[in-house]
Amino acid sequence: MAGEFELIGRHFTWPVPAGVLGVGDDCALLPVSPGHRLAVTTDLLIEGRHFFADADPESLGHKALAVNVSDLGAMGARPLGCVLGLSLPQADDIWLEKFARGFRALAEAVGCPLVGGDTTRSVNGVVISVTAMGEVPIDAALTRSAAQDGDDIWVTGTLGGAHVALQLLQGHHGEHLGLLETLRPLLERPLPPVRFGASLAGLAHAAIDISDGLLQDLGHIVKASNCAADIEYPLLPVLPALDGLDASIVQPALLSGGDVYQLCFTAAPVARSRIEALACEHSVRVTRVGRIRTGVGINVLASPLPLSSDGCAGFDHFA
Amino acid sequence: MAGEFELIGRHFTWPVPAGVLGVGDDCALLPVSPGHRLAVTTDLLIEGRHFFADADPESLGHKALAVNVSDLGAMGARPLGCVLGLSLPQADDIWLEKFARGFRALAEAVGCPLVGGDTTRSVNGVVISVTAMGEVPIDAALTRSAAQDGDDIWVTGTLGGAHVALQLLQGHHGEHLGLLETLRPLLERPLPPVRFGASLAGLAHAAIDISDGLLQDLGHIVKASNCAADIEYPLLPVLPALDGLDASIVQPALLSGGDVYQLCFTAAPVARSRIEALACEHSVRVTRVGRIRTGVGINVLASPLPLSSDGCAGFDHFA
């Protein structure tokens, strides 16, 4: 008596690792290592709000999982598995196959198997709910409140690409439309450095994933940690494709551009060589961009444009 | 810079137990006991599909969590915590306060604290996503596939109330409308025996929560366990309020009525006295209603009406 939407669930029933009980019972079962705590994060993505009906389903499947596993990495947690709630106006096999392909490819890349879910028919548009679970050694989690005076501030990957891609898609900076092909994957298929984040547990202090922009997200760290931050603008890792663009485009993209899903983290200077070795091991680019100090707010040093006029959401709030 | 919908999240920030990191970081952190596995289950509830816009928000908050923790109990898992994704067309404080009250009351009653979530504005209607996590001792989970030849079949609570309530709300059996006040809470505020379910881990064999009707859900057990079941109709625990109703109303309600969120489980006859003692300890009614045997399908013995004509979904399928 399986209905159409129960059948859909079978599109998402993939092999799970040994020791895991996946789709098909009242609950999924996952092992958690002794001496670890469970880390859990959830996101709800709504058609018309977070994406449009014509969004590429494969990218959507990728991004729905990416935004969640990014939070695991930012906590220093190793992924254990995820569950997916999916509500669709109709059972469109081609759409589903593509969505599942994008979701699965990232799940396999970051080691976060899909272990359960719920599929139903919706009345209005697509709804995607993802909950990701991971494990982190006790007392080693990279909380927002753990930054310490004198810590280096690090950023993974590069900044600016997703923001400029979004602006091009919204019709801005038409003279640079040729960049869209290069930049679009950064917006639509972000690759959060989850395993690298997990390797920082117990080594780095505070961490956050950059979803709302560097200043706003680092702002959460300095606020939760009761400290201040100096950012050296010239050290920020600009996406090479943005070289030569006007500072009026690049500066807001670096400081306030969201959808990055790279990490901003803090660690003692003594940890530098170990961090660089781990980054090398995980093929992740890391850049030291500033320093944590006592005080309040974030200072951006040597920015090309005055900060009060560049639309950097978050800066005024914490200065 | 917290937006309206981030502020909503604060309606749901309640105290969490010691050792738990709740709302406010990239992930929530939860302890999992040594020697246990993580159990996880998720449900997505959509306005217009699972409930209507005028649904009582307090009941909705209760039921959104109830259907999830019911799955934990059916796995023999003790609740650890849950996360809530909530998408709303507008921030209606009165609605939110009532929804949160219903959710929280059940969370506290079953010991399943809300540890994280995501609130956003929706374009069309309310969307509720709940993921509940629990822990179960390794090798003690009550899977659907664990029923054994000779097991007793048990049911918790009573049967039939939620189904007749739904029928009354849909305009059927108008001559019994006076029962609605009594029956409605069974449909709208089910109280799954979660702690009792957890106490059965390692003692009972197979379990499932009755969400689609006894025959259909027990059907999942016999199918997964490669066995058959005999149900003795006269032993089924009928809700006392249904006494005296015609068998044409009661029989389908008992055998096929959904939304019950009580447990159907199997256990060896040697466990009877221990099960009855645990039920007494948890103030849960338990009734032995039949027996697992070799074979295929479910036999219902001594039913008042022939089974082929009473609309028992699932029966024909497994007979």
XYZ file of C-alpha atoms in Angstrom:
638
model
C 0.000 0.000 0.000
C 3.015 2.272 -0.349
C 1.851 5.629 -1.709
C 3.519 7.720 -4.340
C 5.368 9.709 -1.714
C 6.607 6.689 0.165
C 8.008 5.499 -3.124
C 9.807 8.803 -3.475
C 11.583 8.052 -0.224
C 13.203 5.087 -1.942
C 15.017 7.474 -4.286
C 16.943 8.493 -1.201
C 17.689 5.084 0.248
C 21.409 4.657 -0.301
C 23.861 2.289 1.376
C 24.855 3.390 4.875
C 28.097 2.624 6.720
C 28.463 -0.470 8.894
C 26.895 0.037 12.314
C 24.281 2.465 10.982
C 20.595 1.589 10.674
C 19.212 3.751 7.878
C 15.781 4.371 6.331
C 13.008 1.870 7.099
C 12.366 1.696 10.839
C 10.862 4.108 13.376
C 14.253 5.770 13.835
C 17.681 5.626 12.294
C 20.473 4.417 14.586
C 23.969 5.884 14.553
C 27.064 5.104 16.583
C 28.590 7.972 18.574
C 32.201 7.463 19.660
C 32.977 7.206 23.382
C 34.222 10.509 24.788
C 32.301 12.519 22.211
C 29.240 14.696 22.241
C 26.551 14.795 19.601
C 26.454 17.987 17.507
C 23.205 18.767 15.697
C 22.041 21.531 13.376
C 18.915 22.055 11.269
C 17.829 24.294 8.393
C 14.527 24.795 6.662
C 14.584 25.931 3.012
C 11.375 27.261 1.493
C 10.589 27.827 -2.180
C 10.074 31.511 -2.922
C 12.085 32.460 0.125
C 15.436 30.650 -0.094
C 15.264 29.536 -3.723
C 12.969 29.845 -6.728
C 10.875 27.198 -8.454
C 13.241 27.116 -11.417
C 16.370 26.524 -9.314
C 18.603 23.766 -10.649
C 17.553 20.737 -8.545
C 21.049 19.231 -8.446
C 22.499 22.462 -7.042
C 19.582 22.701 -4.631
C 20.236 19.207 -3.314
C 23.885 20.096 -2.892
C 23.249 23.390 -1.143
C 20.533 22.077 1.184
C 23.097 19.713 2.679
C 26.048 22.121 2.375
C 24.545 24.774 4.644
C 24.043 22.140 7.334
C 27.348 20.302 7.218
C 29.004 23.732 7.182
C 27.633 24.215 10.709
C 29.087 20.867 11.771
C 32.540 21.901 10.548
C 32.205 25.236 12.331
C 31.636 23.326 15.556
C 34.648 21.064 14.981
C 32.325 18.095 14.545
C 32.889 15.069 12.305
C 29.676 14.270 10.363
C 27.756 11.163 11.445
C 24.700 11.431 9.226
C 21.725 13.518 8.219
C 17.960 13.304 7.795
C 15.965 14.979 5.022
C 12.383 16.208 5.075
C 11.097 16.917 1.583
C 7.673 18.228 0.628
C 6.816 18.560 -3.049
C 3.741 19.692 -4.998
C 4.050 16.634 -7.215
C 6.281 13.604 -7.643
C 8.506 14.770 -10.514
C 10.921 11.913 -11.137
C 13.419 13.939 -13.144
C 13.541 16.714 -10.544
C 13.913 14.162 -7.751
C 16.662 12.245 -9.471
C 18.681 15.445 -9.925
C 18.024 16.709 -6.400
C 19.050 13.338 -4.968
C 22.196 13.273 -7.123
C 23.363 16.671 -5.849
C 22.556 15.785 -2.252
C 24.226 12.406 -2.428
C 27.409 13.615 -4.097
C 28.069 16.073 -1.280
C 26.975 13.575 1.392
C 29.576 11.149 0.087
C 32.248 13.836 -0.307
C 31.959 14.969 3.316
C 31.074 11.565 4.812
C 27.570 12.475 6.013
C 25.251 9.621 4.979
C 21.511 10.186 4.670
C 19.974 7.916 7.315
C 16.321 8.919 7.423
C 13.676 11.278 6.249
C 10.114 12.119 5.499
C 8.576 12.848 2.104
C 5.104 14.298 1.644
C 3.038 16.127 -0.899
C 2.919 19.870 -0.333
C 0.153 22.292 -1.186
C 2.407 25.207 -2.091
C 5.905 24.790 -3.416
C 8.918 22.801 -2.353
C 10.020 22.625 1.284
C 13.376 21.130 2.256
C 14.352 20.394 5.840
C 17.795 19.013 6.644
C 19.121 18.057 10.060
C 22.787 17.077 10.228
C 24.448 15.275 13.124
C 28.095 14.960 13.992
C 30.358 14.123 16.882
C 33.001 16.217 18.594
C 35.337 15.209 21.428
C 34.099 16.419 24.812
C 35.438 19.914 25.635
C 36.933 20.295 22.139
C 34.001 21.960 20.347
C 34.739 25.219 18.511
C 32.104 27.389 20.171
C 31.583 31.044 19.334
C 32.447 32.038 22.881
C 35.932 30.499 22.994
C 38.062 33.219 21.332
C 40.962 34.412 23.485
C 42.977 37.611 23.652
C 45.936 37.312 21.275
C 44.360 34.632 19.048
C 45.041 34.763 15.344
C 41.946 35.115 13.170
C 41.923 32.703 10.229
C 39.735 32.352 7.177
C 39.501 29.261 4.940
C 39.156 29.405 1.164
C 38.558 32.739 -0.524
C 36.044 35.518 -0.042
C 33.838 37.548 -2.341
C 32.876 35.102 -5.083
C 29.399 34.094 -3.921
C 28.408 37.688 -3.249
C 29.464 38.974 -6.673
C 27.754 35.974 -8.313
C 24.527 36.886 -6.531
C 24.853 40.505 -7.637
C 25.408 39.482 -11.250
C 22.344 37.216 -11.101
C 20.381 40.170 -9.717
C 21.402 42.304 -12.704
C 24.096 44.436 -11.087
C 27.568 45.123 -12.558
C 26.484 44.017 -16.020
C 29.916 44.916 -17.396
C 31.320 41.903 -15.490
C 28.668 39.375 -16.545
C 31.421 37.320 -18.155
C 32.508 36.342 -14.631
C 29.233 34.612 -13.834
C 30.209 31.224 -15.177
C 33.277 31.201 -12.934
C 31.545 32.571 -9.841
C 28.207 30.799 -9.945
C 29.428 27.471 -8.497
C 30.676 29.347 -5.422
C 27.123 30.552 -4.787
C 25.235 27.422 -5.796
C 27.617 24.613 -4.829
C 29.638 25.807 -1.863
C 32.092 23.223 -0.527
C 32.383 23.802 3.213
C 35.678 22.521 4.673
C 33.925 20.122 7.043
C 36.678 17.582 7.617
C 39.232 20.337 8.102
C 36.890 21.984 10.635
C 36.614 18.683 12.495
C 40.404 18.398 12.553
C 40.573 21.753 14.372
C 38.599 20.463 17.377
C 40.749 20.880 20.461
C 43.321 22.932 18.521
C 41.483 26.103 17.427
C 39.403 28.119 19.894
C 36.324 29.779 18.369
C 34.854 29.157 14.916
C 31.862 30.090 12.802
C 30.907 29.478 9.208
C 30.595 32.587 7.062
C 26.971 32.605 5.977
C 25.988 36.249 6.556
C 29.333 37.929 5.803
C 32.713 38.011 7.527
C 32.050 41.049 9.693
C 28.641 39.935 10.827
C 29.731 36.375 11.564
C 33.004 37.362 13.233
C 30.819 39.824 15.132
C 29.022 36.843 16.684
C 32.381 35.495 17.892
C 33.635 38.746 19.433
C 30.298 39.359 21.087
C 30.007 35.828 22.517
C 33.672 35.870 23.577
C 33.616 39.400 25.069
C 36.550 40.545 22.987
C 37.446 42.672 19.961
C 39.000 41.903 16.591
C 41.406 43.691 14.260
C 41.093 42.635 10.630
C 43.874 43.589 8.210
C 42.049 44.222 4.975
C 45.075 43.658 2.717
C 45.437 40.127 4.120
C 41.893 39.018 3.168
C 41.945 36.108 0.663
C 40.288 37.625 -2.404
C 39.018 35.199 -5.005
C 41.522 35.599 -7.880
C 38.716 36.067 -10.420
C 37.840 39.326 -8.664
C 41.320 40.828 -9.206
C 41.033 44.167 -10.951
C 37.405 44.807 -10.022
C 36.685 48.154 -8.429
C 37.025 48.373 -4.659
C 33.389 49.504 -4.518
C 32.470 46.003 -5.676
C 35.194 43.983 -3.957
C 35.267 45.529 -0.490
C 31.604 44.890 0.411
C 31.894 41.426 -1.138
C 34.839 40.531 1.118
C 33.560 42.068 4.324
C 29.807 41.569 4.075
C 29.203 39.016 1.360
C 27.234 36.007 2.603
C 26.702 32.447 1.347
C 30.439 31.761 1.633
C 30.295 28.603 3.793
C 33.977 28.859 4.579
C 35.232 29.039 8.164
C 36.372 31.973 10.234
C 38.189 30.652 13.291
C 40.560 31.801 16.003
C 43.558 29.994 17.460
C 46.619 30.761 19.550
C 49.722 31.804 17.554
C 51.503 28.710 18.870
C 49.111 26.591 16.785
C 50.097 28.184 13.460
C 52.334 25.469 12.075
C 49.956 22.693 13.128
C 47.032 24.521 11.469
C 49.000 24.996 8.279
C 49.928 21.322 8.238
C 46.293 20.270 8.706
C 45.187 22.674 5.978
C 47.736 21.147 3.644
C 46.586 17.642 4.576
C 42.955 18.545 3.779
C 43.816 20.634 0.686
C 42.208 23.683 2.284
C 43.567 27.195 1.850
C 43.966 29.047 5.159
C 44.879 32.695 5.667
C 45.606 34.639 8.813
C 43.637 37.881 8.503
C 43.854 39.516 11.931
C 43.998 39.221 15.657
C 41.685 38.970 18.670
C 42.314 41.559 21.408
C 40.569 42.889 24.473
C 37.854 45.447 23.847
C 34.624 45.606 21.893
C 33.795 45.407 18.180
C 35.748 44.857 14.984
C 38.324 47.201 13.454
C 39.099 46.825 9.775
C 42.583 48.200 9.137
C 43.713 49.673 5.786
C 40.490 49.192 3.871
C 40.465 50.958 0.480
C 37.131 52.671 1.165
C 35.795 54.179 4.365
C 33.749 51.571 6.176
C 30.804 53.756 7.034
C 29.911 54.142 3.385
C 30.399 50.698 1.967
C 27.262 49.063 3.219
C 29.062 46.556 5.430
C 26.156 45.125 7.398
C 27.280 44.358 10.889
C 30.213 46.691 11.166
C 28.503 49.723 12.659
C 26.714 47.427 14.983
C 29.883 46.141 16.588
C 32.279 49.096 16.219
C 20.787 43.345 13.519
C 18.574 40.455 14.659
C 15.591 40.287 12.316
C 12.011 39.659 13.246
C 12.422 35.952 12.629
C 15.562 35.624 14.678
C 13.630 37.240 17.489
C 10.967 34.585 17.061
C 13.612 31.988 17.776
C 13.960 33.439 21.235
C 10.379 32.383 22.006
C 11.761 28.880 21.870
C 14.911 29.351 23.926
C 14.207 27.504 27.124
C 16.564 26.188 29.786
C 18.359 23.001 28.772
C 19.744 20.266 31.031
C 23.312 20.401 32.364
C 25.817 19.218 29.775
C 23.666 20.381 26.851
C 24.569 23.369 24.666
C 21.286 24.730 23.326
C 20.278 27.471 20.888
C 22.868 30.099 19.970
C 25.896 28.450 18.365
C 26.504 26.730 15.035
C 25.271 23.451 16.481
C 23.659 22.212 19.650
C 25.728 19.749 21.685
C 24.214 16.783 23.491
C 25.745 14.040 25.610
C 25.194 10.452 24.484
C 25.760 7.798 27.139
C 28.605 5.301 26.651
C 27.380 2.006 25.249
C 24.443 3.652 23.496
C 23.566 4.474 19.939
C 21.930 7.637 18.704
C 18.327 7.246 17.504
C 16.972 9.947 15.206
C 13.638 10.582 13.512
C 12.208 13.515 11.538
C 8.775 14.696 10.395
C 7.667 17.528 8.185
C 4.182 18.986 8.778
C 2.671 21.212 6.093
C -0.337 23.528 6.392
C -3.158 22.365 4.149
C -1.781 18.865 4.131
C -1.305 17.777 7.750
C -3.303 20.531 9.446
C -5.421 23.542 8.522
C -4.710 27.227 9.012
C -7.270 27.458 11.824
C -5.778 24.563 13.828
C -5.382 25.316 17.511
C -1.703 26.360 17.760
C -1.210 24.849 21.212
C -2.444 21.460 20.006
C -0.320 21.827 16.880
C 2.820 22.472 18.943
C 2.004 19.434 21.043
C 1.299 17.142 18.116
C 4.333 18.234 16.055
C 6.572 16.949 18.833
C 4.346 13.999 19.786
C 4.594 12.297 16.401
C 8.392 12.444 16.648
C 8.949 11.344 20.227
C 6.477 8.540 19.531
C 9.036 7.153 17.068
C 11.757 7.340 19.722
C 9.625 5.316 22.148
C 8.885 2.796 19.407
C 12.628 2.296 19.013
C 13.160 1.867 22.762
C 15.104 5.133 22.849
C 15.258 7.610 25.709
C 14.808 11.187 24.382
C 17.912 13.394 24.345
C 16.536 16.482 22.641
C 14.921 17.877 19.533
C 15.314 20.638 16.956
C 12.479 22.622 15.402
C 12.288 24.266 11.990
C 9.397 26.695 11.758
C 8.385 28.746 8.744
C 5.514 31.225 9.113
C 3.804 33.709 6.785
C 4.033 36.359 9.491
C 5.290 36.728 13.038
C 2.052 36.353 14.985
C 3.016 36.629 18.640
C -0.168 35.129 20.028
C -0.007 32.157 17.689
C 3.665 31.639 18.505
C 3.171 31.848 22.232
C 0.465 29.173 22.082
C 2.415 26.934 19.712
C 5.487 27.187 21.941
C 3.414 26.439 25.045
C 2.027 23.228 23.579
C 5.429 22.140 22.284
C 7.197 22.915 25.539
C 4.662 21.205 27.780
C 5.122 17.913 25.958
C 8.907 18.392 25.686
C 9.057 18.699 29.462
C 6.636 15.848 30.060
C 8.683 13.388 28.027
C 12.133 14.866 28.802
C 12.998 15.932 25.252
C 14.403 19.489 25.463
C 14.393 21.771 22.429
C 18.080 22.400 21.709
C 18.107 24.166 18.350
C 16.126 25.300 15.387
C 15.567 27.577 12.467
C 12.786 30.119 12.012
C 12.049 31.831 8.713
C 9.288 33.665 6.945
C 7.343 31.484 4.543
C 5.581 32.482 1.361
C 2.663 30.081 1.699
C 1.387 28.802 4.996
C 2.998 27.278 8.049
C 5.686 24.597 7.786
C 6.851 22.670 10.842
C 9.881 20.388 10.833
C 10.835 18.443 13.954
C 13.812 16.134 14.377
C 13.997 14.214 17.645
C 17.070 12.433 18.962
C 17.356 9.783 21.626
C 19.712 7.094 22.851
C 19.255 3.364 23.084
C 21.653 0.777 24.499
C 23.631 -0.995 21.778
C 21.807 -4.127 20.521
C 18.699 -3.273 22.572
C 16.738 -1.240 20.005
C 13.166 -2.359 19.305
C 13.434 -2.756 15.549
C 10.558 -3.830 13.356
C 12.439 -6.919 12.289
C 12.978 -8.412 15.760
C 9.665 -10.219 16.375
C 10.068 -13.921 17.178
C 7.835 -16.959 16.838
C 5.780 -17.336 20.015
C 6.044 -13.684 21.071
C 3.074 -12.052 22.726
C 1.691 -9.034 20.886
C 1.014 -6.092 23.212
C -0.717 -2.752 22.738
C -0.389 0.259 25.048
C -3.270 2.575 25.946
C -6.568 2.172 24.151
C -7.608 2.065 20.518
C -10.278 3.747 18.447
C -10.634 7.194 20.006
C -8.579 9.261 17.568
C -10.228 7.638 14.561
C -13.781 8.245 15.740
C -12.836 11.836 16.693
C -11.582 12.406 13.151
C -14.774 10.931 11.700
C -16.927 13.172 13.884
C -14.906 16.220 12.799
C -15.431 15.155 9.192
C -19.208 15.100 9.723
C -19.777 11.367 10.024
C -21.841 9.617 12.733
C -23.606 12.861 13.669
C -25.738 10.972 16.208
C -22.592 10.565 18.350
C -21.378 14.174 18.128
C -21.675 14.427 21.910
C -18.572 12.210 22.143
C -16.364 14.743 20.366
C -15.345 16.652 23.471
C -14.120 13.423 25.069
C -12.411 12.052 21.979
C -10.838 15.165 20.487
C -7.808 15.281 22.838
C -6.879 11.759 21.722
C -6.626 13.032 18.144
C -5.090 16.439 18.828
C -2.928 15.815 21.900
C -1.753 12.217 21.779
C 0.500 11.233 24.667
C 2.916 8.613 23.340
C 4.325 6.348 26.082
C 7.916 7.336 25.347
C 9.526 6.570 28.681
C 7.749 3.245 28.874
C 8.967 2.465 25.346
C 12.522 3.259 26.422
C 12.147 0.964 29.418
C 11.344 -1.910 27.048
C 14.737 -1.717 25.306
C 16.467 -5.064 25.680
C 13.289 -6.643 27.083
C 10.739 -6.473 24.269
C 11.624 -7.614 20.759
C 9.910 -5.631 17.968
C 7.923 -2.405 18.351
C 6.196 0.221 16.227
C 4.023 3.199 17.034
C 0.479 2.996 15.749
C 0.209 5.911 13.354
C -1.528 4.311 10.354
C -3.680 1.753 12.169
C -2.974 -1.428 14.128
C -3.193 -3.821 11.185
C -1.094 -1.700 8.876
C 1.585 -0.984 11.480
C 1.695 -4.525 12.847
C 1.891 -5.493 9.190
C 5.249 -3.701 9.004
C 6.503 -5.825 11.918
C 5.373 -9.178 10.525
C 6.750 -8.314 7.115
C 10.126 -7.133 8.429
C 10.338 -10.092 10.827
C 9.201 -12.732 8.297
C 6.456 -13.991 10.544
C 2.682 -13.939 10.992
C 0.383 -12.618 13.715
C -2.892 -13.746 15.275
C -4.912 -10.941 16.815
C -7.765 -11.808 19.158
C -10.323 -9.151 18.471
C -12.141 -9.484 21.819
C -8.883 -8.673 23.634
C -8.333 -5.302 21.904
C -8.376 -2.412 24.410
C -11.380 -0.382 23.288
C -11.601 3.172 24.562
C -14.424 2.990 27.157
C -16.182 6.005 25.605
C -16.810 3.872 22.520
C -18.716 1.195 24.474
C -22.114 0.645 22.949
C -21.268 2.078 19.523
C -22.103 -0.111 16.575
C -19.458 -2.586 15.481
C -19.519 -0.945 12.043
C -17.981 2.121 13.711
C -15.821 0.455 16.348
C -14.222 -2.376 14.400
C -12.571 -0.224 11.705
C -11.552 2.269 14.381
C -9.746 -0.430 16.385
C -8.118 -2.249 13.494
C -7.406 0.543 11.028
C -7.698 3.823 12.921
C -4.545 5.917 12.731
C -3.124 8.818 14.745
C -3.068 6.633 17.865
C 0.602 7.122 18.854
C 0.468 4.189 21.216
C 2.853 1.254 20.895
C 2.353 -2.166 19.416
C 5.217 -4.406 20.534
C 6.163 -8.042 20.793
C 7.952 -9.852 23.615
C 8.556 -13.381 24.812
C 5.897 -14.772 27.204
C 8.594 -15.060 29.894
C 8.742 -11.231 29.972
C 5.052 -10.789 30.894
C 5.407 -10.025 34.568
C 8.339 -7.667 33.992
C 6.388 -5.811 31.286
C 3.372 -5.480 33.546
C 5.540 -4.143 36.358
C 7.144 -1.547 34.052
C 3.729 -0.526 32.744
C 2.532 -0.031 36.293
C 5.657 1.998 37.116
C 5.044 4.283 34.118
C 1.258 4.402 34.568
C 0.765 2.939 31.120
C -2.030 0.506 30.295
C -0.790 -2.590 28.474
C -2.876 -5.354 26.922
C -1.878 -8.621 25.337
C -3.858 -8.873 22.117
C -2.352 -11.790 20.253
C 0.595 -13.891 19.295
C 3.394 -14.001 16.716
C 3.691 -17.271 14.828
C 5.428 -18.626 11.766
C 3.759 -17.853 8.485
C 2.688 -14.784 6.585
C 0.141 -12.043 7.275
C -2.210 -11.182 10.114
C -5.260 -13.148 11.206
C -7.923 -11.353 13.209
C -9.836 -13.911 15.255
C -13.458 -13.482 16.374
C -14.098 -10.078 14.828
C -17.775 -9.036 14.943
C -17.830 -8.201 11.221
C -16.183 -9.988 8.322
C -12.826 -8.360 7.655
C -13.090 -8.169 3.906
C -15.965 -5.719 4.117
C -14.945 -3.334 6.894
C -12.398 -1.257 5.043
C -9.423 -2.360 7.122
C -6.570 -0.911 5.087
C -3.608 -3.193 5.204
C -5.349 -6.408 6.085
C -5.914 -7.785 2.621
C -2.414 -6.781 1.800
C -0.870 -9.010 4.426
C -3.397 -11.823 4.678
